[in-house]
PDB file of C-alpha atoms in Angstrom:
ATOM      1  CA  GLU A   1       6.665 -15.011  -1.619  1.00 84.00           C
ATOM      2  CA  ASP A   2       4.684 -12.051  -2.931  1.00 87.00           C
ATOM      3  CA  GLN A   3       6.789  -8.926  -2.866  1.00 92.00           C
ATOM      4  CA  VAL A   4       7.498  -5.571  -4.450  1.00 96.00           C
ATOM      5  CA  THR A   5      10.981  -4.125  -4.896  1.00 97.00           C
ATOM      6  CA  GLN A   6      11.643  -0.547  -5.966  1.00 97.00           C
ATOM      7  CA  SER A   7      14.866   0.879  -7.313  1.00 97.00           C
ATOM      8  CA  PRO A   8      16.751   3.026  -6.870  1.00 97.00           C
ATOM      9  CA  GLU A   9      16.113   3.924  -3.228  1.00 97.00           C
ATOM     10  CA  ALA A  10      16.995   7.545  -3.963  1.00 97.00           C
ATOM     11  CA  LEU A  11      17.433   9.528  -7.137  1.00 98.00           C
ATOM     12  CA  ARG A  12      18.764  13.024  -7.661  1.00 98.00           C
ATOM     13  CA  LEU A  13      18.048  14.761 -10.949  1.00 98.00           C
ATOM     14  CA  GLN A  14      18.650  18.172 -12.369  1.00 98.00           C
ATOM     15  CA  GLU A  15      15.569  20.034 -13.516  1.00 98.00           C
ATOM     16  CA  GLY A  16      14.763  18.849 -17.042  1.00 97.00           C
ATOM     17  CA  GLU A  17      16.760  15.622 -16.738  1.00 98.00           C
ATOM     18  CA  SER A  18      14.384  12.756 -17.596  1.00 98.00           C
ATOM     19  CA  SER A  19      14.664   9.391 -15.862  1.00 98.00           C
ATOM     20  CA  SER A  20      12.742   6.283 -14.791  1.00 98.00           C
ATOM     21  CA  LEU A  21      11.890   4.604 -11.516  1.00 98.00           C
ATOM     22  CA  ASN A  22      11.573   0.833 -11.385  1.00 98.00           C
ATOM     23  CA  CYS A  23       9.119  -1.396  -9.556  1.00 98.00           C
ATOM     24  CA  SER A  24       9.621  -5.154  -9.882  1.00 97.00           C
ATOM     25  CA  TYR A  25       7.071  -7.514  -8.434  1.00 96.00           C
ATOM     26  CA  THR A  26       6.440 -11.169  -7.781  1.00 94.00           C
ATOM     27  CA  VAL A  27       2.794 -12.020  -7.243  1.00 89.00           C
ATOM     28  CA  SER A  28       0.622 -14.773  -8.588  1.00 85.00           C
ATOM     29  CA  GLY A  29      -1.963 -13.438 -11.002  1.00 84.00           C
ATOM     30  CA  LEU A  30      -1.507  -9.671 -11.015  1.00 87.00           C
ATOM     31  CA  ARG A  31      -4.845  -7.929 -10.538  1.00 88.00           C
ATOM     32  CA  GLY A  32      -3.601  -4.396 -10.257  1.00 92.00           C
ATOM     33  CA  LEU A  33      -0.410  -2.353  -9.814  1.00 95.00           C
ATOM     34  CA  PHE A  34      -0.609   1.072  -8.215  1.00 97.00           C
ATOM     35  CA  TRP A  35       1.638   4.121  -8.125  1.00 98.00           C
ATOM     36  CA  TYR A  36       1.470   6.717  -5.374  1.00 98.00           C
ATOM     37  CA  ARG A  37       3.242   9.987  -4.666  1.00 98.00           C
ATOM     38  CA  GLN A  38       4.036  10.908  -1.071  1.00 98.00           C
ATOM     39  CA  ASP A  39       5.252  14.313   0.084  1.00 97.00           C
ATOM     40  CA  PRO A  40       7.112  14.568   3.415  1.00 95.00           C
ATOM     41  CA  GLY A  41       4.771  14.389   6.385  1.00 94.00           C
ATOM     42  CA  LYS A  42       1.703  13.660   4.261  1.00 96.00           C
ATOM     43  CA  GLY A  43      -0.324  10.635   3.215  1.00 97.00           C
ATOM     44  CA  PRO A  44       0.304   8.935  -0.140  1.00 98.00           C
ATOM     45  CA  GLU A  45      -1.594  10.386  -3.091  1.00 97.00           C
ATOM     46  CA  PHE A  46      -2.944   7.930  -5.651  1.00 96.00           C
ATOM     47  CA  LEU A  47      -1.538   8.384  -9.169  1.00 97.00           C
ATOM     48  CA  PHE A  48      -2.218   5.374 -11.425  1.00 95.00           C
ATOM     49  CA  THR A  49      -3.586   1.869 -11.627  1.00 95.00           C
ATOM     50  CA  LEU A  50      -2.237  -0.544 -14.255  1.00 95.00           C
ATOM     51  CA  TYR A  51      -3.926  -3.871 -14.896  1.00 92.00           C
ATOM     52  CA  SER A  52      -2.148  -5.730 -17.669  1.00 91.00           C
ATOM     53  CA  ALA A  53       1.181  -5.942 -19.471  1.00 93.00           C
ATOM     54  CA  GLY A  54       1.517  -3.311 -22.170  1.00 95.00           C
ATOM     55  CA  GLU A  55      -0.755  -0.831 -20.467  1.00 96.00           C
ATOM     56  CA  GLU A  56       0.382   2.777 -20.068  1.00 97.00           C
ATOM     57  CA  LYS A  57      -1.039   5.712 -18.110  1.00 97.00           C
ATOM     58  CA  GLU A  58       0.047   9.364 -18.218  1.00 97.00           C
ATOM     59  CA  LYS A  59      -0.388  12.383 -16.019  1.00 95.00           C
ATOM     60  CA  GLU A  60       1.483  15.580 -16.769  1.00 95.00           C
ATOM     61  CA  ARG A  61       5.203  14.699 -16.737  1.00 97.00           C
ATOM     62  CA  LEU A  62       4.626  11.163 -15.442  1.00 98.00           C
ATOM     63  CA  LYS A  63       4.042   8.035 -17.467  1.00 98.00           C
ATOM     64  CA  ALA A  64       3.606   4.590 -15.934  1.00 98.00           C
ATOM     65  CA  THR A  65       4.150   1.398 -17.919  1.00 98.00           C
ATOM     66  CA  LEU A  66       3.703  -2.264 -17.066  1.00 97.00           C
ATOM     67  CA  THR A  67       5.318  -5.532 -18.150  1.00 95.00           C
ATOM     68  CA  LYS A  68       4.792  -9.039 -16.784  1.00 92.00           C
ATOM     69  CA  LYS A  69       7.521  -8.568 -14.196  1.00 94.00           C
ATOM     70  CA  GLU A  70       7.915  -4.850 -13.563  1.00 97.00           C
ATOM     71  CA  SER A  71       6.567  -1.365 -13.905  1.00 98.00           C
ATOM     72  CA  PHE A  72       8.347   1.855 -14.728  1.00 98.00           C
ATOM     73  CA  LEU A  73       7.457   5.386 -13.775  1.00 98.00           C
ATOM     74  CA  HIS A  74       8.991   7.633 -16.394  1.00 98.00           C
ATOM     75  CA  ILE A  75       9.491  11.266 -15.459  1.00 98.00           C
ATOM     76  CA  THR A  76       9.963  13.590 -18.411  1.00 98.00           C
ATOM     77  CA  ALA A  77      11.657  16.958 -17.927  1.00 98.00           C
ATOM     78  CA  PRO A  78      11.067  16.952 -14.169  1.00 97.00           C
ATOM     79  CA  LYS A  79      10.606  20.108 -12.134  1.00 98.00           C
ATOM     80  CA  PRO A  80      11.544  20.705  -8.476  1.00 97.00           C
ATOM     81  CA  GLU A  81       7.879  20.250  -7.514  1.00 97.00           C
ATOM     82  CA  ASP A  82       8.112  16.633  -8.665  1.00 98.00           C
ATOM     83  CA  SER A  83      10.388  15.957  -5.703  1.00 98.00           C
ATOM     84  CA  ALA A  84       8.666  13.354  -3.514  1.00 98.00           C
ATOM     85  CA  THR A  85       8.741   9.688  -2.593  1.00 98.00           C
ATOM     86  CA  TYR A  86       7.066   7.463  -5.175  1.00 98.00           C
ATOM     87  CA  LEU A  87       5.506   4.255  -3.898  1.00 98.00           C
ATOM     88  CA  CYS A  88       4.536   1.208  -5.914  1.00 98.00           C
ATOM     89  CA  ALA A  89       2.070  -1.430  -4.726  1.00 97.00           C
ATOM     90  CA  VAL A  90       0.400  -4.551  -6.076  1.00 94.00           C
ATOM     91  CA  GLN A  91      -2.903  -6.079  -5.133  1.00 91.00           C
ATOM     92  CA  ALA A  92      -2.390  -9.033  -2.828  1.00 89.00           C
ATOM     93  CA  PRO A  93      -3.739 -12.433  -3.910  1.00 85.00           C
ATOM     94  CA  GLY A  94      -7.211 -13.274  -2.721  1.00 81.00           C
ATOM     95  CA  ASN A  95     -10.121 -10.909  -2.399  1.00 76.00           C
ATOM     96  CA  THR A  96      -9.220  -8.937   0.713  1.00 81.00           C
ATOM     97  CA  GLY A  97      -8.334  -5.632  -0.907  1.00 86.00           C
ATOM     98  CA  LYS A  98      -4.907  -5.634   0.721  1.00 91.00           C
ATOM     99  CA  LEU A  99      -1.969  -4.103  -1.114  1.00 94.00           C
ATOM    100  CA  ILE A 100       1.692  -5.071  -0.976  1.00 94.00           C
ATOM    101  CA  PHE A 101       3.857  -1.942  -0.969  1.00 96.00           C
ATOM    102  CA  GLY A 102       7.435  -1.415  -2.031  1.00 96.00           C
ATOM    103  CA  GLN A 103       9.837   0.667   0.031  1.00 96.00           C
ATOM    104  CA  GLY A 104       9.613   3.632  -2.304  1.00 97.00           C
ATOM    105  CA  THR A 105      12.000   5.774  -4.341  1.00 97.00           C
ATOM    106  CA  THR A 106      12.806   9.233  -3.025  1.00 97.00           C
ATOM    107  CA  LEU A 107      13.230  11.648  -5.904  1.00 98.00           C
ATOM    108  CA  GLN A 108      14.941  14.998  -5.557  1.00 98.00           C
ATOM    109  CA  VAL A 109      14.885  17.403  -8.481  1.00 98.00           C
ATOM    110  CA  LYS A 110      17.303  20.299  -8.219  1.00 97.00           C
ATOM    111  CA  PRO A 111      16.687  23.602 -10.019  1.00 96.00           C
TER     112      PRO A 111
ATOM    113  CA  ASP B   1     -13.160  13.268  -5.001  1.00 69.00           C
ATOM    114  CA  VAL B   2     -12.485  10.699  -2.345  1.00 67.00           C
ATOM    115  CA  LYS B   3     -11.857  12.249   1.005  1.00 92.00           C
ATOM    116  CA  VAL B   4     -10.292  10.489   3.955  1.00 97.00           C
ATOM    117  CA  THR B   5      -9.851  12.531   7.103  1.00 97.00           C
ATOM    118  CA  GLN B   6      -7.973  11.746  10.295  1.00 97.00           C
ATOM    119  CA  SER B   7      -8.822  13.289  13.640  1.00 92.00           C
ATOM    120  CA  SER B   8      -5.401  14.756  14.412  1.00 93.00           C
ATOM    121  CA  ARG B   9      -2.305  15.707  12.415  1.00 95.00           C
ATOM    122  CA  TYR B  10      -0.049  15.660  15.449  1.00 97.00           C
ATOM    123  CA  LEU B  11      -0.520  13.952  18.804  1.00 97.00           C
ATOM    124  CA  VAL B  12       1.702  13.703  21.865  1.00 98.00           C
ATOM    125  CA  LYS B  13       0.841  11.120  24.518  1.00 98.00           C
ATOM    126  CA  ARG B  14       2.501   9.675  27.592  1.00 98.00           C
ATOM    127  CA  THR B  15       3.535   6.070  28.053  1.00 98.00           C
ATOM    128  CA  GLY B  16       0.641   3.979  29.326  1.00 97.00           C
ATOM    129  CA  GLU B  17      -2.119   6.265  28.054  1.00 97.00           C
ATOM    130  CA  LYS B  18      -4.978   4.914  25.977  1.00 97.00           C
ATOM    131  CA  VAL B  19      -4.922   6.555  22.557  1.00 98.00           C
ATOM    132  CA  PHE B  20      -7.700   6.799  19.987  1.00 97.00           C
ATOM    133  CA  LEU B  21      -7.029   7.623  16.345  1.00 98.00           C
ATOM    134  CA  GLU B  22     -10.117   8.290  14.250  1.00 97.00           C
ATOM    135  CA  CYS B  23     -10.539   8.003  10.508  1.00 98.00           C
ATOM    136  CA  VAL B  24     -13.559   8.983   8.419  1.00 98.00           C
ATOM    137  CA  GLN B  25     -14.148   8.467   4.690  1.00 97.00           C
ATOM    138  CA  ASP B  26     -16.939   9.981   2.632  1.00 95.00           C
ATOM    139  CA  MET B  27     -17.015   7.666  -0.406  1.00 90.00           C
ATOM    140  CA  ASP B  28     -19.036   4.753   0.960  1.00 91.00           C
ATOM    141  CA  HIS B  29     -16.005   2.451   0.736  1.00 92.00           C
ATOM    142  CA  GLU B  30     -16.337  -1.006   2.213  1.00 92.00           C
ATOM    143  CA  ASN B  31     -12.644  -1.490   3.027  1.00 94.00           C
ATOM    144  CA  MET B  32     -10.704   0.573   5.536  1.00 96.00           C
ATOM    145  CA  PHE B  33      -7.095   0.146   6.661  1.00 97.00           C
ATOM    146  CA  TRP B  34      -4.675   1.339   9.304  1.00 98.00           C
ATOM    147  CA  TYR B  35      -0.950   1.481   8.569  1.00 98.00           C
ATOM    148  CA  ARG B  36       2.070   2.767  10.340  1.00 98.00           C
ATOM    149  CA  GLN B  37       5.021   4.185   8.458  1.00 97.00           C
ATOM    150  CA  ASP B  38       8.541   4.319   9.843  1.00 95.00           C
ATOM    151  CA  PRO B  39      11.811   5.316   8.126  1.00 91.00           C
ATOM    152  CA  GLY B  40      13.436   2.306   6.514  1.00 88.00           C
ATOM    153  CA  LEU B  41      10.459   0.034   7.228  1.00 91.00           C
ATOM    154  CA  GLY B  42       7.935   1.393   4.766  1.00 91.00           C
ATOM    155  CA  LEU B  43       4.189   1.027   5.162  1.00 96.00           C
ATOM    156  CA  ARG B  44       3.106  -1.773   7.466  1.00 96.00           C
ATOM    157  CA  LEU B  45      -0.495  -2.902   7.795  1.00 96.00           C
ATOM    158  CA  ILE B  46      -1.836  -2.969  11.354  1.00 98.00           C
ATOM    159  CA  TYR B  47      -5.503  -3.881  10.865  1.00 97.00           C
ATOM    160  CA  PHE B  48      -8.113  -3.703   8.178  1.00 96.00           C
ATOM    161  CA  SER B  49     -11.879  -3.945   7.979  1.00 96.00           C
ATOM    162  CA  TYR B  50     -14.022  -5.039   5.044  1.00 91.00           C
ATOM    163  CA  ASP B  51     -17.396  -4.303   6.621  1.00 90.00           C
ATOM    164  CA  VAL B  52     -19.018  -2.799   9.684  1.00 92.00           C
ATOM    165  CA  LYS B  53     -17.986  -4.680  12.818  1.00 87.00           C
ATOM    166  CA  MET B  54     -15.645  -6.872  10.761  1.00 91.00           C
ATOM    167  CA  LYS B  55     -11.892  -6.682  11.234  1.00 94.00           C
ATOM    168  CA  GLU B  56      -8.814  -8.645  10.368  1.00 94.00           C
ATOM    169  CA  LYS B  57      -5.281  -8.479  11.666  1.00 96.00           C
ATOM    170  CA  GLY B  58      -2.592  -7.152   9.405  1.00 95.00           C
ATOM    171  CA  ASP B  59       1.127  -7.725   9.696  1.00 94.00           C
ATOM    172  CA  ILE B  60       1.758  -5.953  13.009  1.00 97.00           C
ATOM    173  CA  PRO B  61      -1.426  -5.987  15.165  1.00 97.00           C
ATOM    174  CA  GLU B  62       0.285  -6.410  18.539  1.00 97.00           C
ATOM    175  CA  GLY B  63      -0.479  -3.559  20.915  1.00 96.00           C
ATOM    176  CA  TYR B  64      -3.359  -2.259  18.796  1.00 98.00           C
ATOM    177  CA  SER B  65      -7.087  -2.815  18.468  1.00 97.00           C
ATOM    178  CA  VAL B  66      -9.693  -1.363  16.119  1.00 97.00           C
ATOM    179  CA  SER B  67     -13.354  -0.520  16.030  1.00 97.00           C
ATOM    180  CA  ARG B  68     -15.737  -0.078  13.129  1.00 96.00           C
ATOM    181  CA  GLU B  69     -19.258   0.699  14.298  1.00 95.00           C
ATOM    182  CA  LYS B  70     -20.247   2.681  11.190  1.00 96.00           C
ATOM    183  CA  LYS B  71     -19.252   2.160   7.587  1.00 96.00           C
ATOM    184  CA  GLU B  72     -17.565   5.541   7.248  1.00 96.00           C
ATOM    185  CA  ARG B  73     -15.547   5.444  10.470  1.00 97.00           C
ATOM    186  CA  PHE B  74     -12.613   3.269  11.502  1.00 97.00           C
ATOM    187  CA  SER B  75     -10.820   3.786  14.798  1.00 97.00           C
ATOM    188  CA  LEU B  76      -7.389   2.613  15.878  1.00 98.00           C
ATOM    189  CA  ILE B  77      -6.847   2.151  19.593  1.00 98.00           C
ATOM    190  CA  LEU B  78      -3.559   1.912  21.431  1.00 98.00           C
ATOM    191  CA  GLU B  79      -4.600   0.296  24.706  1.00 95.00           C
ATOM    192  CA  SER B  80      -1.445   1.313  26.580  1.00 97.00           C
ATOM    193  CA  ALA B  81       0.842   3.505  24.510  1.00 98.00           C
ATOM    194  CA  SER B  82       4.538   2.717  24.461  1.00 98.00           C
ATOM    195  CA  THR B  83       7.491   4.647  23.083  1.00 98.00           C
ATOM    196  CA  ASN B  84       7.958   2.103  20.278  1.00 97.00           C
ATOM    197  CA  GLN B  85       4.545   3.121  18.962  1.00 98.00           C
ATOM    198  CA  THR B  86       5.857   6.565  18.084  1.00 98.00           C
ATOM    199  CA  SER B  87       5.219   6.690  14.360  1.00 98.00           C
ATOM    200  CA  MET B  88       3.230   8.136  11.468  1.00 98.00           C
ATOM    201  CA  TYR B  89      -0.207   6.492  11.311  1.00 98.00           C
ATOM    202  CA  LEU B  90      -2.058   6.411   8.019  1.00 98.00           C
ATOM    203  CA  CYS B  91      -5.649   5.473   7.352  1.00 98.00           C
ATOM    204  CA  ALA B  92      -6.863   4.384   3.916  1.00 97.00           C
ATOM    205  CA  SER B  93     -10.071   3.223   2.284  1.00 96.00           C
ATOM    206  CA  SER B  94     -11.037   1.372  -0.887  1.00 93.00           C
ATOM    207  CA  LEU B  95     -13.956  -0.213  -2.636  1.00 88.00           C
ATOM    208  CA  TRP B  96     -14.520  -3.952  -2.457  1.00 80.00           C
ATOM    209  CA  GLY B  97     -15.764  -6.307  -5.127  1.00 71.00           C
ATOM    210  CA  THR B  98     -14.578  -4.207  -8.062  1.00 67.00           C
ATOM    211  CA  ALA B  99     -11.868  -4.841 -10.606  1.00 66.00           C
ATOM    212  CA  SER B 100      -9.155  -3.320  -8.467  1.00 67.00           C
ATOM    213  CA  TYR B 101      -8.646  -1.930  -5.041  1.00 84.00           C
ATOM    214  CA  GLU B 102      -6.791   1.347  -5.191  1.00 91.00           C
ATOM    215  CA  GLN B 103      -6.581   2.752  -1.714  1.00 95.00           C
ATOM    216  CA  TYR B 104      -7.054   6.398  -0.841  1.00 96.00           C
ATOM    217  CA  PHE B 105      -5.128   7.721   2.102  1.00 98.00           C
ATOM    218  CA  GLY B 106      -5.752  10.307   4.760  1.00 97.00           C
ATOM    219  CA  PRO B 107      -3.213  12.999   5.689  1.00 97.00           C
ATOM    220  CA  GLY B 108      -1.692  10.956   8.502  1.00 97.00           C
ATOM    221  CA  THR B 109      -1.304  11.387  12.255  1.00 97.00           C
ATOM    222  CA  ARG B 110       2.190  11.882  13.632  1.00 97.00           C
ATOM    223  CA  LEU B 111       2.043  10.271  17.087  1.00 98.00           C
ATOM    224  CA  THR B 112       4.779  10.820  19.637  1.00 98.00           C
ATOM    225  CA  VAL B 113       4.746   8.758  22.840  1.00 98.00           C
ATOM    226  CA  THR B 114       6.985  10.102  25.592  1.00 97.00           C
TER     227      THR B 114
END
């Protein structure tokens, strides 16, 4: 079964304390893995697309990496404004454009 | 920048009412999607459309219908609202036929059915 599992469910960090969020996936023939940020009460905001193992993308304090089985979102020296839920998704097999989402990791960064 | 807009941020309706949620995108995307998001259940796909007048059921279509008369507009209809349809509704759009299908989301509509 195609699925996406994110861990941990929740993460509390002190400001400046770097960490990583995990997204493991099982899908036949990965065509794209996506990271989103979602603030409370708002729609998800697209962050990155990764296509193949070994690929990395960066944006400010965030860096996403991809292996054949999982992706990591590394957060370096986080600030309180990085607090949000981070969602991971993979492109579903076939050509429908559907995505399979994980449950998300809720990150809280304390000052 | 891709822009997806939804007709209302907050909506309160009574049980049994017919409810229309509108979504408009300005990037000429072929694909459009409706999700609902509930605590502990994540994002669940209700319906999607890959072209005008074309629609396909998602994972939880019961109690909902959709309409896509123009490429930029995708409507979600609750024929007879029920309390278990109280939720956050999210619309998204994406290109089709490209290398990947990143979806761009609207701000969401928080619907409360009383």
